[in-house]
Amino acid sequence: MFLNWRRGVIASVLIGTLAGSLLTGCGTGNKASGSGSAGNGGKVTTIEYWHVNSENFGGQTVRDLVQKFNEQHPDIKVVEKFQPNMYLGLMQNLQAALAGGHPPAVAQIGYNYLDYATANLPHLPVEDAAKTDPEGQAFLNNYLPNILNLGRVNGKLEGVPYSISNPVLYYNADMFKAAGLDPQNPPKTWAEVRDMARIIKEKTGNYGLYVQEPSDNWAQQAMMESNGAQVLTRTGGKARATFDSPEAIEAYQLMADMVLKDKTALHATWEEGTQAFITGKVGMYVTTIARRNYIETSSKFKVLTAPFPTFGNKPRRVPAGGNALFIFAKDPDQQKAAWEFIKYLESPEALTTWTKGTGYLPPRQDVTDDPRYLKPFMEQNPLMKPAVAQLPDAVPWVSFPGNNGLQAEQVLLDARDAILGGRQPAAEVLKEAAAKVNKLIGN
Amino acid sequence: MKTKIPWWHFPLLLVVLGSLLPLIWMLATAWKTPEQVFNASLNPWPYPATAANFAYVMGAIPLGRYILNTFIIAFIVTAAKLLTSILAAYGFTQFSFRGRETLFYLCLLSIFVPFTVTMMPNYLFMSRMGWLNTYTGVALPQMADALGIFLLRQSIRSIPPSLVEAARLDRVGHGRILGRVLLPAIKPSLIALGILFFINTWNEYFWPLLMINDKSMYTLPLALQMFTNLEGGTNWGAMMAAATLASLPPVVAYLLAQRYVVDTFIHSGLKG
């Protein structure tokens, strides 16, 4: 039966090698960002656009936008490339591509990687790109100043804010009714959140609140800074961790008290917390507006949203999530094409498509209320309204500077676990953590 | 008459159930609607079951193309690894030359060099050669494997030396000794090793992720990422449907050849 065993092995190996060398030919796809595509003389400039939009979150929208742009610009061809594992994955591939000498022309950089990208990756700041364009300044005037600030590092506009999300309070209207609360009157302050959480616990036996706990401190920053604290304070080019101020401690201790004393708030991972809210085990849930569609389609009860609660009369400060568009092209023609593409993505038409496809908030102020653009969509999706309303309260998402930035972030994550896990009071933990972070970022 | 089941089969049964549970969960979630995915009860059974996830996955991504890509890469790597392992193992057992043991242990040492160390040099090399987004780029750096050399060397050493000596006395050449005497004798090891290589390459994530940037060249593990998004939430139903489809081919391959796989591991444990 196995007489031809030897011949079989040799044949299969031969076939394998042969197939390998043949198929390489087919596989050699486009060297899109290659230098062979100079833009002058009626030639087409090909540029790459790197994004993190998976099939279930804007992937199709990116393809639609790119197709439309390519139709309108016969001299430019944009090739979109999805990068798995969100902004971290994109940064890793970007570093490899830069080392290999062929970076994409345009890429989405997550706000929490802004410092890192600016300091470590060669790029063309969009402020410089805008200067070469006579319409550049007029274009940038379409943004609220605090939104444009999201793309600035040390005062320089490095990337154009593109995708924007912020934390809102989702709540289970059915559970509110069951607890005797009025779904039309969600809590406005954290004191009210605490009270209502207690009522929900008493009347329904469910948890009152869950605040998202992924591997970042986004929502926690919103709490601390809305109470008047600063997570990081920059003075004269130097940054200091200041999340051990009395205001920061007070905000964190409130959360800890709800988890540990009142036992009305849940301390769990993001996936667990999301699941608990969707299955009707938690009444209120603080998370990003980008998850609106996901939460609405997954839950069987009526979901409503409210603005991120404030501390009394203190101003609300919500860090913006999402990304800014950066230019990494080196060739002048490609840089020009990249800027042209960014201007298209940030046009009212394209932003309307973008918000509809992803649920992000538009960075420009002239899109939301215009009946030609987002007005009909906003009326159909009232859950978006609180998030749009708090756009003027958007602040930059803190990322710790320097090579130990990621480690510093981890210190703050460990602090969160120590406080909410009940190992130590917030004051002690945050003091120790701030000292550690200050050492890590060079103070 | 009753056959007596040894008591230690019960803990084993628990281990089996424990390893099957994630698979069952994957299969079940693939047939659930988003609302059912987050059902509070631990009941894995989707009711009513929906095929929508599969339809969505098939419509959203060119799954056939990804299966083909994954298969081609896994096939090239498996064939190349087997070839290099066979030849090297033959050399290490049938020839005696100065420095043979040193060379062999150096070879083994490469098992302990973590992937993260070779990742960037390999990437830069492939990138300079213009092999990004190609099968060659993914396959070339993994065409030899010290583990295969080690296992085949063990297998060949377990063959009675008299067999090879008899062939030598008959003045049979190396090619025929390898093909007619040794390979038939170590066939189970070869098949098992082949399956191991195939499944490992099939499931490989990180290296293809670095090399492949073009969606049409994606392998299945990369394609699974197309249904997750940290900000927008993960489409678990679609992801599990894609995972189910992606894991079918290796499962079938394993079922077809499982006797050989199990054999080899039992034997290599005894012979050493």
XYZ file of C-alpha atoms in Angstrom:
715
model
C 0.000 0.000 0.000
C 2.818 2.377 0.821
C 5.123 1.193 -1.918
C 5.163 4.660 -3.368
C 5.705 6.349 -0.064
C 9.062 7.733 -0.990
C 7.914 9.022 -4.330
C 4.899 10.503 -2.590
C 6.989 12.482 -0.143
C 9.379 13.774 -2.764
C 6.537 14.681 -5.075
C 4.618 16.552 -2.427
C 7.707 18.465 -1.371
C 8.417 19.345 -4.968
C 4.863 20.451 -5.524
C 5.016 22.482 -2.374
C 8.178 24.316 -3.369
C 6.970 24.802 -6.891
C 3.599 26.064 -5.797
C 5.397 28.350 -3.409
C 7.525 29.953 -6.058
C 4.644 30.219 -8.506
C 2.221 31.706 -6.061
C 4.680 34.303 -4.918
C 4.145 35.835 -8.296
C 0.424 36.171 -7.766
C 0.923 37.352 -4.226
C 3.105 40.286 -5.067
C 0.320 42.757 -4.714
C 0.497 46.482 -4.853
C 3.497 48.275 -3.535
C 1.111 51.082 -2.986
C 3.202 53.612 -1.167
C 6.185 52.903 -3.394
C 8.126 55.692 -4.971
C 7.159 54.780 -8.509
C 4.054 56.883 -8.335
C 5.119 60.450 -8.819
C 2.174 62.767 -9.071
C 3.201 65.053 -11.902
C 2.554 64.687 -15.596
C -0.936 63.214 -15.382
C 0.329 60.324 -13.296
C -1.683 58.857 -10.470
C -0.348 59.238 -6.932
C -1.122 56.161 -4.887
C -1.293 56.547 -1.122
C -2.143 54.205 1.738
C -4.663 54.975 4.489
C -4.349 52.918 7.673
C -7.363 52.589 9.944
C -8.658 50.401 12.780
C -12.209 50.004 11.518
C -13.161 46.345 11.602
C -16.093 44.937 9.646
C -18.473 45.481 12.562
C -17.337 49.042 13.251
C -17.038 51.211 10.161
C -15.081 48.917 7.836
C -17.644 49.259 5.071
C -17.891 53.022 5.662
C -14.152 53.427 5.132
C -14.413 51.546 1.833
C -17.344 53.725 0.711
C -15.513 56.952 1.555
C -12.315 55.862 -0.160
C -14.227 54.813 -3.261
C -15.999 58.166 -3.445
C -12.768 60.077 -2.981
C -11.035 58.062 -5.702
C -13.908 58.771 -8.091
C -13.687 62.512 -7.433
C -9.882 62.598 -7.693
C -8.652 60.837 -10.843
C -5.050 61.832 -10.038
C -5.014 60.209 -6.580
C -5.626 56.594 -5.655
C -6.156 55.842 -1.977
C -5.708 52.254 -0.798
C -7.287 51.583 2.604
C -5.643 49.111 4.943
C -7.269 47.757 8.065
C -4.978 47.262 11.086
C -6.091 44.658 13.622
C -5.943 45.097 17.402
C -6.932 48.769 17.479
C -4.464 51.624 17.927
C -1.860 49.477 19.651
C -1.828 47.089 16.683
C -1.696 50.002 14.260
C 1.250 51.545 16.138
C 3.155 48.260 16.088
C 2.654 47.785 12.361
C 3.423 51.444 11.757
C 6.762 51.161 13.520
C 7.610 48.103 11.458
C 6.583 49.884 8.253
C 8.626 52.977 9.138
C 11.641 50.760 9.843
C 11.059 49.063 6.493
C 10.885 52.448 4.768
C 7.327 52.440 3.458
C 4.908 54.003 5.931
C 1.309 54.790 4.996
C 0.578 58.335 3.831
C -2.315 58.807 6.281
C -3.052 56.914 9.487
C -5.500 57.115 12.375
C -3.575 57.725 15.601
C -5.475 57.069 18.814
C -5.564 60.101 21.116
C -3.795 58.153 23.857
C -0.838 57.529 21.477
C -0.579 61.146 20.326
C 2.408 62.023 22.529
C 4.219 58.841 21.669
C 3.662 59.124 17.922
C 4.663 62.777 17.828
C 7.845 62.223 19.775
C 8.979 58.997 18.121
C 7.639 58.695 14.587
C 8.752 60.902 11.682
C 5.674 62.655 10.323
C 4.488 65.855 8.699
C 2.555 67.920 11.274
C -0.785 68.852 9.716
C -0.189 72.436 10.846
C 2.658 72.575 8.307
C 0.582 70.823 5.659
C -2.244 73.331 6.163
C 0.179 76.260 5.665
C 0.932 75.154 2.107
C -2.785 75.298 1.316
C -4.353 78.760 0.799
C -7.623 77.394 2.188
C -5.857 75.661 5.072
C -6.633 78.165 7.806
C -10.253 78.571 6.735
C -10.594 74.798 6.867
C -9.261 74.609 10.426
C -11.652 77.370 11.535
C -14.531 74.896 11.250
C -13.550 73.234 14.526
C -14.318 74.200 18.099
C -11.050 75.357 19.711
C -11.182 72.668 22.402
C -11.719 69.991 19.728
C -8.779 71.198 17.631
C -6.720 71.064 20.823
C -7.184 67.293 20.840
C -4.787 67.086 17.886
C -2.172 69.352 19.485
C 0.987 68.301 21.272
C 2.899 71.077 23.059
C 0.892 73.678 21.195
C 1.531 72.339 17.694
C -1.270 70.838 15.626
C 0.150 67.419 14.748
C -2.978 65.642 13.535
C -6.533 66.633 12.598
C -9.103 65.351 15.133
C -11.278 62.878 13.231
C -13.147 60.284 15.287
C -14.511 61.534 18.581
C -16.246 59.710 21.374
C -16.922 60.637 24.974
C -18.287 58.868 28.033
C -22.029 59.092 28.689
C -24.353 57.526 31.245
C -26.477 54.761 29.733
C -29.413 53.663 31.853
C -32.018 50.943 31.840
C -35.363 52.809 31.629
C -37.351 49.675 32.533
C -35.317 49.160 35.687
C -35.722 52.844 36.592
C -39.512 52.364 36.430
C -39.350 49.150 38.437
C -37.407 51.007 41.122
C -39.951 53.834 41.151
C -37.554 56.313 39.490
C -38.518 58.580 36.621
C -36.728 57.563 33.384
C -37.187 61.132 32.124
C -35.084 62.411 35.023
C -31.732 60.651 34.983
C -29.132 61.705 37.557
C -27.280 64.923 36.776
C -24.667 64.806 39.519
C -22.645 62.062 41.151
C -24.543 62.631 44.407
C -27.754 61.796 42.540
C -26.074 58.801 40.906
C -25.206 57.484 44.360
C -28.746 57.997 45.650
C -30.410 56.408 42.645
C -27.999 53.472 42.722
C -29.033 52.879 46.327
C -32.725 52.967 45.372
C -32.185 50.564 42.474
C -30.365 48.175 44.795
C -33.114 48.360 47.429
C -36.056 48.037 45.043
C -34.759 45.599 42.445
C -31.784 43.888 44.063
C -29.635 44.771 41.048
C -26.452 46.808 40.980
C -27.004 50.505 40.431
C -23.852 51.430 38.532
C -20.929 50.186 36.515
C -18.185 52.495 35.243
C -16.139 50.975 32.417
C -12.804 49.413 33.444
C -10.844 48.466 30.313
C -7.049 48.602 30.295
C -7.089 52.391 30.266
C -8.160 55.120 32.675
C -10.398 57.048 30.311
C -13.613 57.023 32.354
C -11.689 57.437 35.614
C -9.970 60.509 34.182
C -13.416 61.931 33.395
C -14.442 61.431 37.044
C -11.293 62.901 38.595
C -11.100 65.894 36.253
C -14.820 66.656 36.514
C -14.190 67.060 40.226
C -11.549 69.690 39.459
C -8.442 67.484 39.496
C -5.754 67.256 36.824
C -4.378 63.793 36.088
C -1.234 65.299 34.583
C -0.069 68.892 34.957
C 2.297 70.403 32.393
C 4.343 73.412 33.379
C 7.074 74.740 31.155
C 7.464 71.585 29.086
C 7.582 69.381 32.176
C 4.816 66.989 33.163
C 3.925 65.950 36.701
C 1.418 63.354 37.840
C -1.152 65.197 39.924
C -3.815 62.525 40.333
C -3.160 62.498 44.090
C -4.793 65.889 44.667
C -7.684 66.069 47.189
C -10.170 66.399 44.303
C -8.887 63.283 42.548
C -8.896 61.319 45.802
C -12.442 62.451 46.567
C -13.710 61.296 43.160
C -12.014 57.921 43.436
C -13.126 57.442 47.039
C -16.733 58.077 45.999
C -16.471 55.258 43.485
C -14.783 53.013 46.063
C -17.518 53.779 48.616
C -20.212 52.827 46.135
C -18.442 49.543 45.379
C -17.345 48.648 48.905
C -19.635 50.409 51.420
C -22.956 50.830 49.616
C -22.351 47.741 47.490
C -24.388 49.449 44.776
C -21.651 49.636 42.127
C -19.989 46.794 40.291
C -16.199 46.383 40.089
C -15.472 44.100 37.118
C -13.742 43.931 33.739
C -15.222 45.820 30.817
C -16.679 42.734 29.141
C -18.245 41.526 32.389
C -19.645 44.968 33.123
C -21.089 45.325 29.617
C -22.663 41.902 29.901
C -24.117 42.758 33.313
C -25.762 45.902 31.943
C -27.059 44.211 28.792
C -28.563 41.323 30.762
C -30.321 43.754 33.105
C -28.203 43.278 36.222
C -26.920 46.857 36.405
C -29.099 49.955 36.159
C -26.605 52.616 35.011
C -23.495 52.188 32.911
C -20.831 54.779 32.139
C -19.111 53.989 28.848
C -18.290 55.437 25.448
C -20.919 56.747 23.030
C -19.156 54.666 20.368
C -20.847 51.599 21.892
C -24.367 53.014 21.435
C -25.314 50.807 18.504
C -23.805 47.744 20.158
C -25.701 48.308 23.402
C -28.977 49.200 21.693
C -28.984 46.099 19.485
C -27.897 43.729 22.264
C -30.291 44.705 25.057
C -33.946 43.748 25.323
C -35.005 46.703 27.508
C -35.335 50.401 26.696
C -31.906 52.072 26.841
C -31.534 55.814 27.329
C -28.498 58.055 27.715
C -27.693 61.067 29.849
C -24.665 63.399 29.886
C -21.707 62.364 32.029
C -22.697 63.361 35.610
C -20.992 66.345 37.220
C -19.779 67.011 40.757
C -22.246 69.654 41.928
C -21.688 72.845 39.970
C -18.155 72.051 38.864
C -17.646 71.993 35.085
C -17.836 68.666 33.316
C -14.567 67.505 31.724
C -14.755 64.458 29.494
C -11.657 63.107 27.706
C -12.151 62.501 24.015
C -11.665 58.990 22.678
C -11.083 58.131 19.063
C -8.339 59.270 16.742
C -6.678 62.049 14.810
C -5.422 61.807 11.222
C -1.633 61.975 10.855
C 0.497 62.339 7.731
C 3.471 59.960 7.482
C 4.155 60.381 3.750
C 7.684 61.570 2.871
C 7.373 62.260 -0.831
C 6.001 65.821 -1.500
C 3.413 64.555 -4.012
C 2.193 61.986 -1.560
C 2.091 64.577 1.211
C -0.067 66.766 -0.981
C -2.366 63.875 -1.819
C -2.538 62.949 1.879
C -3.628 66.465 2.843
C -6.218 66.425 0.063
C -7.568 63.109 1.360
C -7.709 64.360 4.952
C -9.654 67.433 3.818
C -12.106 65.122 2.068
C -12.542 62.837 5.118
C -13.208 65.935 7.213
C -15.721 67.441 4.789
C -19.316 67.751 6.076
C -20.533 65.091 3.584
C -17.859 62.554 4.519
C -18.251 63.240 8.265
C -21.995 62.637 7.944
C -21.301 59.235 6.382
C -18.688 58.582 9.080
C -20.995 59.340 12.021
C -23.796 57.257 10.538
C -21.467 54.318 9.923
C -19.608 54.331 13.225
C -21.485 56.327 15.851
C -18.547 58.674 16.402
C -19.295 62.334 17.029
C -18.448 64.847 14.281
C -15.416 67.022 15.165
C -16.748 69.979 13.144
C -19.461 72.192 14.536
C -21.258 72.834 11.235
C -22.451 69.256 10.657
C -24.754 68.233 13.495
C -27.577 70.715 13.143
C -27.584 71.026 9.370
C -30.619 69.334 7.783
C -28.430 68.494 4.761
C -26.081 66.526 6.997
C -26.642 64.985 10.417
C -29.862 66.586 11.629
C -32.185 63.769 10.463
C -29.833 61.134 11.913
C -29.661 62.888 15.281
C -33.454 63.025 15.420
C -33.681 59.292 14.748
C -31.005 58.529 17.337
C -31.791 60.625 20.396
C -29.234 58.638 22.402
C -26.521 60.610 20.546
C -27.755 63.959 21.821
C -26.144 64.019 25.290
C -22.786 63.091 23.748
C -23.001 65.888 21.161
C -24.136 68.330 23.819
C -21.023 67.724 25.913
C -18.568 68.190 23.011
C -17.627 71.670 24.368
C -16.551 69.878 27.579
C -14.076 67.635 25.740
C -10.509 67.616 27.102
C -7.466 65.708 25.825
C -7.083 62.116 26.939
C -4.006 61.964 29.162
C -1.128 59.867 27.922
C 2.008 59.745 30.023
C 5.061 61.083 28.161
C 8.407 59.396 27.688
C 9.603 55.868 27.124
C 7.992 54.622 30.336
C 4.598 56.043 29.422
C 2.924 52.671 29.122
C 4.355 51.555 32.462
C 3.040 54.735 34.076
C -0.404 53.960 32.675
C -0.141 50.483 34.215
C 0.647 51.990 37.635
C -2.619 53.894 37.482
C -4.479 50.737 36.412
C -3.023 48.829 39.365
C -4.087 51.689 41.610
C -7.644 51.333 40.312
C -7.681 47.663 41.224
C -6.217 48.351 44.672
C -8.805 51.028 45.445
C -11.915 49.350 44.035
C -10.771 45.941 45.272
C -10.768 47.400 48.787
C -7.125 46.753 49.567
C -6.334 50.346 50.602
C -8.146 53.688 50.741
C -7.905 55.925 47.671
C -5.726 58.546 49.388
C -2.886 56.135 50.169
C -2.973 54.324 46.850
C -3.041 57.458 44.710
C -0.207 59.117 46.695
C 2.019 56.076 46.201
C 1.031 55.708 42.554
C 1.726 59.393 41.805
C 5.199 59.094 43.338
C 5.884 56.016 41.200
C 4.599 57.646 38.023
C 6.653 60.787 38.653
C 9.762 58.628 38.895
C 8.842 56.821 35.678
C 8.250 59.973 33.656
C 11.437 61.570 34.918
C 10.708 63.812 37.884
C -20.759 -8.766 32.058
C -19.551 -5.370 33.020
C -16.270 -3.810 32.040
C -14.734 -2.074 34.962
C -13.734 1.525 34.315
C -10.643 2.536 36.292
C -11.390 5.314 38.786
C -8.824 7.648 37.291
C -10.926 7.895 34.170
C -13.245 10.292 35.961
C -10.760 13.121 36.495
C -9.682 12.564 32.895
C -13.281 12.919 31.813
C -13.433 16.266 33.617
C -10.305 17.423 31.799
C -11.853 16.376 28.481
C -15.037 18.288 29.254
C -13.003 21.278 30.352
C -11.121 21.353 27.060
C -14.260 20.860 25.022
C -16.256 23.579 26.766
C -14.726 26.553 24.899
C -15.330 24.727 21.614
C -18.948 24.050 22.517
C -19.299 27.689 23.509
C -17.876 28.796 20.172
C -20.226 26.526 18.213
C -23.250 27.661 20.214
C -22.473 31.393 20.128
C -22.075 31.224 16.349
C -25.804 30.420 16.096
C -27.000 33.150 18.474
C -28.463 36.604 17.921
C -26.743 39.546 19.674
C -29.436 39.466 22.367
C -28.884 35.766 23.034
C -25.111 36.136 23.212
C -25.492 38.037 26.451
C -28.182 35.814 27.901
C -27.862 35.620 31.642
C -28.224 31.859 31.926
C -25.283 29.591 31.211
C -27.329 27.597 28.732
C -25.199 27.341 25.609
C -28.099 26.194 23.438
C -29.154 28.920 20.974
C -32.917 29.172 20.825
C -34.170 30.015 18.297
C -30.968 29.368 16.378
C -30.007 31.787 13.637
C -27.726 31.301 10.657
C -27.471 35.074 10.235
C -23.933 35.205 11.646
C -22.651 32.779 9.035
C -24.454 34.640 6.259
C -23.007 37.934 7.509
C -19.468 36.567 7.752
C -19.626 35.056 4.272
C -20.909 38.352 2.884
C -18.493 40.612 4.752
C -15.195 38.859 4.022
C -13.894 36.664 1.165
C -13.680 33.606 3.371
C -12.833 31.196 0.543
C -9.845 33.330 -0.370
C -8.671 33.399 3.268
C -8.984 29.633 3.585
C -6.945 29.264 0.405
C -4.281 31.713 1.650
C -4.022 29.955 4.984
C -3.896 26.559 3.323
C -1.174 27.555 0.850
C 1.025 29.037 3.564
C 0.462 26.107 5.924
C 1.169 23.650 3.105
C 4.397 25.325 1.965
C 5.698 25.653 5.512
C 4.771 22.082 6.432
C 6.332 20.572 3.307
C 9.499 22.645 3.659
C 9.875 21.938 7.368
C 9.445 18.210 6.818
C 12.000 18.178 4.019
C 14.634 20.093 5.974
C 13.947 18.065 9.123
C 14.264 14.726 7.294
C 17.535 15.659 5.622
C 19.050 17.157 8.761
C 17.943 14.241 10.916
C 19.446 11.839 8.392
C 22.699 13.722 8.492
C 22.835 13.804 12.264
C 22.232 10.051 12.561
C 23.937 8.439 9.566
C 27.159 10.387 9.224
C 29.819 10.824 11.819
C 31.858 13.947 11.416
C 33.779 16.295 13.659
C 31.563 18.631 15.606
C 28.406 16.681 14.900
C 27.108 16.849 18.466
C 28.082 20.512 18.830
C 26.232 21.306 15.643
C 23.205 19.368 16.794
C 23.049 21.120 20.141
C 23.492 24.497 18.475
C 20.564 23.534 16.336
C 18.505 22.649 19.425
C 19.513 25.917 21.007
C 17.542 27.754 18.324
C 14.365 26.368 19.901
C 15.046 28.623 22.859
C 15.468 31.815 20.883
C 12.133 33.570 21.321
C 10.252 34.749 18.275
C 10.405 38.348 19.460
C 14.180 38.331 18.941
C 14.111 37.245 15.301
C 10.917 39.107 14.429
C 12.361 42.496 13.483
C 15.476 41.262 11.617
C 13.298 38.874 9.629
C 10.770 41.605 8.935
C 13.415 44.038 7.711
C 15.018 41.373 5.530
C 11.701 40.375 3.958
C 10.779 44.014 3.528
C 14.057 44.873 1.719
C 13.538 41.895 -0.556
C 10.109 43.264 -1.432
C 8.367 40.210 -0.020
C 5.836 41.932 2.210
C 2.319 40.740 1.440
C 3.553 37.555 -0.232
C 3.363 33.871 0.632
C 7.163 33.763 0.369
C 7.504 36.464 2.979
C 5.372 34.591 5.469
C 6.753 31.133 4.712
C 10.468 31.626 4.063
C 11.677 32.432 7.599
C 9.935 29.361 8.982
C 11.088 26.696 6.568
C 13.359 24.908 9.052
C 12.448 23.845 12.559
C 14.823 22.422 15.156
C 11.939 20.639 16.863
C 11.334 18.597 13.707
C 15.018 17.770 13.400
C 15.113 16.676 17.020
C 12.000 14.493 16.852
C 12.985 12.817 13.577
C 16.512 12.199 14.836
C 14.991 10.431 17.830
C 12.739 8.376 15.570
C 15.557 7.336 13.268
C 17.751 6.362 16.211
C 15.006 4.069 17.436
C 15.226 1.973 14.263
C 17.431 -1.096 14.739
C 20.851 -0.110 13.273
C 21.129 -3.557 11.662
C 18.514 -2.519 9.103
C 20.633 0.335 7.794
C 23.836 -1.697 8.082
C 22.345 -4.471 5.978
C 21.438 -1.966 3.313
C 24.938 -0.470 3.421
C 26.499 -3.902 2.962
C 24.377 -4.282 -0.126
C 25.909 -0.995 -1.330
C 22.630 0.816 -1.376
C 22.993 4.590 -1.861
C 21.931 7.249 0.676
C 18.876 8.257 -1.285
C 17.542 4.739 -1.323
C 18.409 4.066 2.318
C 16.475 7.180 3.259
C 13.560 6.502 0.938
C 13.240 2.723 1.127
C 14.440 1.904 4.633
C 14.175 4.854 6.975
C 11.170 6.856 5.827
C 8.757 3.882 5.799
C 9.936 3.003 9.299
C 9.296 6.466 10.721
C 6.133 7.139 8.778
C 3.928 7.664 11.858
C 6.359 10.282 13.178
C 6.410 12.034 9.837
C 2.661 12.219 9.614
C 2.306 13.378 13.195
C 5.002 15.997 12.754
C 3.401 17.140 9.531
C 0.078 17.606 11.260
C 1.686 19.510 14.127
C 3.467 21.824 11.711
C 0.330 22.262 9.676
C -1.899 23.135 12.616
C 0.675 25.484 14.131
C 1.108 27.352 10.868
C -2.647 27.376 10.317
C -3.188 29.063 13.678
C -0.241 31.425 13.443
C -1.181 35.017 14.162
C 1.659 37.362 14.929
C 4.099 36.798 12.091
C 1.441 36.935 9.336
C 0.082 40.052 11.045
C 3.440 41.766 10.572
C 3.993 40.538 7.022
C 0.509 40.907 5.585
C -1.114 44.251 5.263
C -3.215 43.624 2.230
C -6.681 42.316 3.017
C -6.719 39.988 0.003
C -3.663 38.195 1.429
C -5.082 37.691 4.935
C -4.968 34.354 6.700
C -7.883 33.139 8.821
C -6.523 34.125 12.251
C -6.081 37.671 10.942
C -9.563 37.675 9.471
C -11.048 36.871 12.895
C -9.872 40.295 14.060
C -12.160 41.919 11.532
C -15.138 41.411 13.832
C -13.686 42.839 17.016
C -13.408 46.464 17.957
C -12.588 47.708 21.403
C -14.326 51.036 21.020
C -17.413 49.900 19.157
C -17.750 46.502 20.808
C -17.145 43.017 19.430
C -19.657 41.184 17.257
C -19.339 37.902 19.167
C -21.802 35.962 17.013
C -19.968 36.813 13.792
C -16.592 36.296 15.388
C -17.571 32.835 16.644
C -19.096 31.944 13.263
C -15.820 32.914 11.581
C -13.853 31.012 14.229
C -15.997 27.929 13.661
C -15.388 28.038 9.926
C -11.687 28.716 10.468
C -11.204 25.761 12.799
C -13.005 23.218 10.624
C -10.123 22.304 8.279
C -7.540 21.543 10.999
C -10.133 19.601 12.998
C -10.913 17.456 9.972
C -7.201 16.962 9.271
C -6.641 15.919 12.861
C -9.557 13.478 12.925
C -8.293 11.831 9.745
C -4.830 11.276 11.137
C -5.252 11.280 14.897
C -4.050 7.697 15.306
C -0.609 8.699 14.050
C -0.428 11.816 16.168
C -1.231 9.989 19.373
C 1.156 7.134 18.444
C 4.104 9.430 18.015
C 3.663 11.135 21.307
C 3.381 7.849 23.156
C 6.503 6.521 21.462
C 8.702 9.563 21.630
C 8.055 9.556 25.343
C 9.395 6.021 25.722
C 12.317 6.113 23.379
C 14.230 9.338 23.882
